[in-house]
């Protein structure tokens, strides 16, 4: 049963990376791939955590399914927080000058 959670985590990571990168770039992301990615990632990680702690198999499956579906339902809001306007340039790393203050200024 452990391999199912490992497989879910792997599928989630593989599906979520392009979706998140497209959202960061401001391009439209595929909704189905995003849902599958979020559900798989959260379900797999929850299942692996519960199995490691020693929770019963049925309780592990129910917890993984519930949290995975909740993450899949939240995925549009999470992706919208990552989006930025593609017309604005990315923030550049600039060094700020410190102003020197002397005591002799009157």
GROMACS .gro file of C-alpha atoms in nm:
model
  106
    1UNK     CA    1   0.000   0.000   0.000
    2UNK     CA    2   0.297   0.230   0.055
    3UNK     CA    3   0.383   0.232  -0.316
    4UNK     CA    4   0.046   0.391  -0.395
    5UNK     CA    5   0.132   0.697  -0.186
    6UNK     CA    6   0.480   0.718  -0.340
    7UNK     CA    7   0.324   0.700  -0.687
    8UNK     CA    8   0.066   0.967  -0.598
    9UNK     CA    9   0.339   1.199  -0.471
   10UNK     CA   10   0.544   1.147  -0.787
   11UNK     CA   11   0.247   1.211  -1.016
   12UNK     CA   12   0.161   1.520  -0.813
   13UNK     CA   13   0.508   1.667  -0.841
   14UNK     CA   14   0.532   1.592  -1.213
   15UNK     CA   15   0.192   1.751  -1.279
   16UNK     CA   16   0.227   2.050  -1.049
   17UNK     CA   17   0.568   2.183  -1.157
   18UNK     CA   18   0.466   2.298  -1.509
   19UNK     CA   19   0.137   2.432  -1.376
   20UNK     CA   20   0.306   2.645  -1.111
   21UNK     CA   21   0.573   2.768  -1.351
   22UNK     CA   22   0.312   2.872  -1.606
   23UNK     CA   23   0.118   3.055  -1.334
   24UNK     CA   24   0.430   3.240  -1.224
   25UNK     CA   25   0.497   3.342  -1.585
   26UNK     CA   26   0.143   3.478  -1.613
   27UNK     CA   27   0.034   3.226  -1.873
   28UNK     CA   28  -0.290   3.029  -1.842
   29UNK     CA   29  -0.239   2.693  -1.676
   30UNK     CA   30  -0.429   2.375  -1.755
   31UNK     CA   31  -0.698   2.333  -1.491
   32UNK     CA   32  -0.714   1.953  -1.498
   33UNK     CA   33  -0.338   1.915  -1.469
   34UNK     CA   34  -0.335   2.158  -1.177
   35UNK     CA   35  -0.608   1.972  -0.993
   36UNK     CA   36  -0.441   1.636  -1.052
   37UNK     CA   37  -0.109   1.779  -0.935
   38UNK     CA   38  -0.243   1.929  -0.615
   39UNK     CA   39  -0.457   1.625  -0.531
   40UNK     CA   40  -0.174   1.383  -0.602
   41UNK     CA   41   0.090   1.576  -0.414
   42UNK     CA   42  -0.112   1.639  -0.099
   43UNK     CA   43  -0.270   1.291  -0.098
   44UNK     CA   44   0.064   1.121  -0.143
   45UNK     CA   45   0.241   1.325   0.123
   46UNK     CA   46  -0.046   1.277   0.369
   47UNK     CA   47  -0.048   0.903   0.305
   48UNK     CA   48   0.328   0.875   0.349
   49UNK     CA   49   0.316   1.077   0.670
   50UNK     CA   50   0.030   0.872   0.817
   51UNK     CA   51   0.199   0.544   0.725
   52UNK     CA   52   0.522   0.662   0.888
   53UNK     CA   53   0.343   0.757   1.209
   54UNK     CA   54   0.164   0.421   1.219
   55UNK     CA   55  -0.197   0.516   1.150
   56UNK     CA   56  -0.437   0.239   1.041
   57UNK     CA   57  -0.457   0.176   0.663
   58UNK     CA   58  -0.822   0.278   0.630
   59UNK     CA   59  -0.773   0.598   0.831
   60UNK     CA   60  -0.465   0.677   0.622
   61UNK     CA   61  -0.659   0.636   0.298
   62UNK     CA   62  -0.948   0.851   0.421
   63UNK     CA   63  -0.714   1.127   0.546
   64UNK     CA   64  -0.514   1.125   0.222
   65UNK     CA   65  -0.828   1.141   0.010
   66UNK     CA   66  -0.988   1.417   0.216
   67UNK     CA   67  -0.682   1.641   0.227
   68UNK     CA   68  -0.602   1.575  -0.138
   69UNK     CA   69  -0.949   1.672  -0.253
   70UNK     CA   70  -0.941   1.982  -0.034
   71UNK     CA   71  -0.610   2.087  -0.192
   72UNK     CA   72  -0.755   2.024  -0.537
   73UNK     CA   73  -1.048   2.248  -0.457
   74UNK     CA   74  -0.815   2.524  -0.335
   75UNK     CA   75  -0.580   2.506  -0.631
   76UNK     CA   76  -0.730   2.795  -0.835
   77UNK     CA   77  -0.686   3.033  -0.542
   78UNK     CA   78  -0.331   2.914  -0.483
   79UNK     CA   79  -0.240   2.960  -0.849
   80UNK     CA   80  -0.398   3.305  -0.863
   81UNK     CA   81  -0.171   3.418  -0.580
   82UNK     CA   82   0.132   3.316  -0.788
   83UNK     CA   83   0.023   3.501  -1.102
   84UNK     CA   84   0.182   3.828  -1.196
   85UNK     CA   85   0.112   4.058  -1.486
   86UNK     CA   86   0.322   3.938  -1.783
   87UNK     CA   87   0.365   4.294  -1.914
   88UNK     CA   88   0.552   4.414  -1.606
   89UNK     CA   89   0.920   4.323  -1.594
   90UNK     CA   90   1.051   4.099  -1.322
   91UNK     CA   91   1.190   4.286  -1.023
   92UNK     CA   92   1.562   4.340  -1.062
   93UNK     CA   93   1.813   4.299  -0.787
   94UNK     CA   94   1.943   4.648  -0.714
   95UNK     CA   95   2.186   4.758  -0.452
   96UNK     CA   96   2.065   5.042  -0.234
   97UNK     CA   97   2.304   5.314  -0.134
   98UNK     CA   98   2.318   5.412   0.228
   99UNK     CA   99   2.331   5.782   0.295
  100UNK     CA  100   2.605   5.893   0.522
  101UNK     CA  101   2.498   6.126   0.801
  102UNK     CA  102   2.756   6.337   0.975
  103UNK     CA  103   2.723   6.531   1.299
  104UNK     CA  104   2.870   6.846   1.147
  105UNK     CA  105   2.558   6.928   0.947
  106UNK     CA  106   2.394   7.243   1.084
   0.00000   0.00000   0.00000
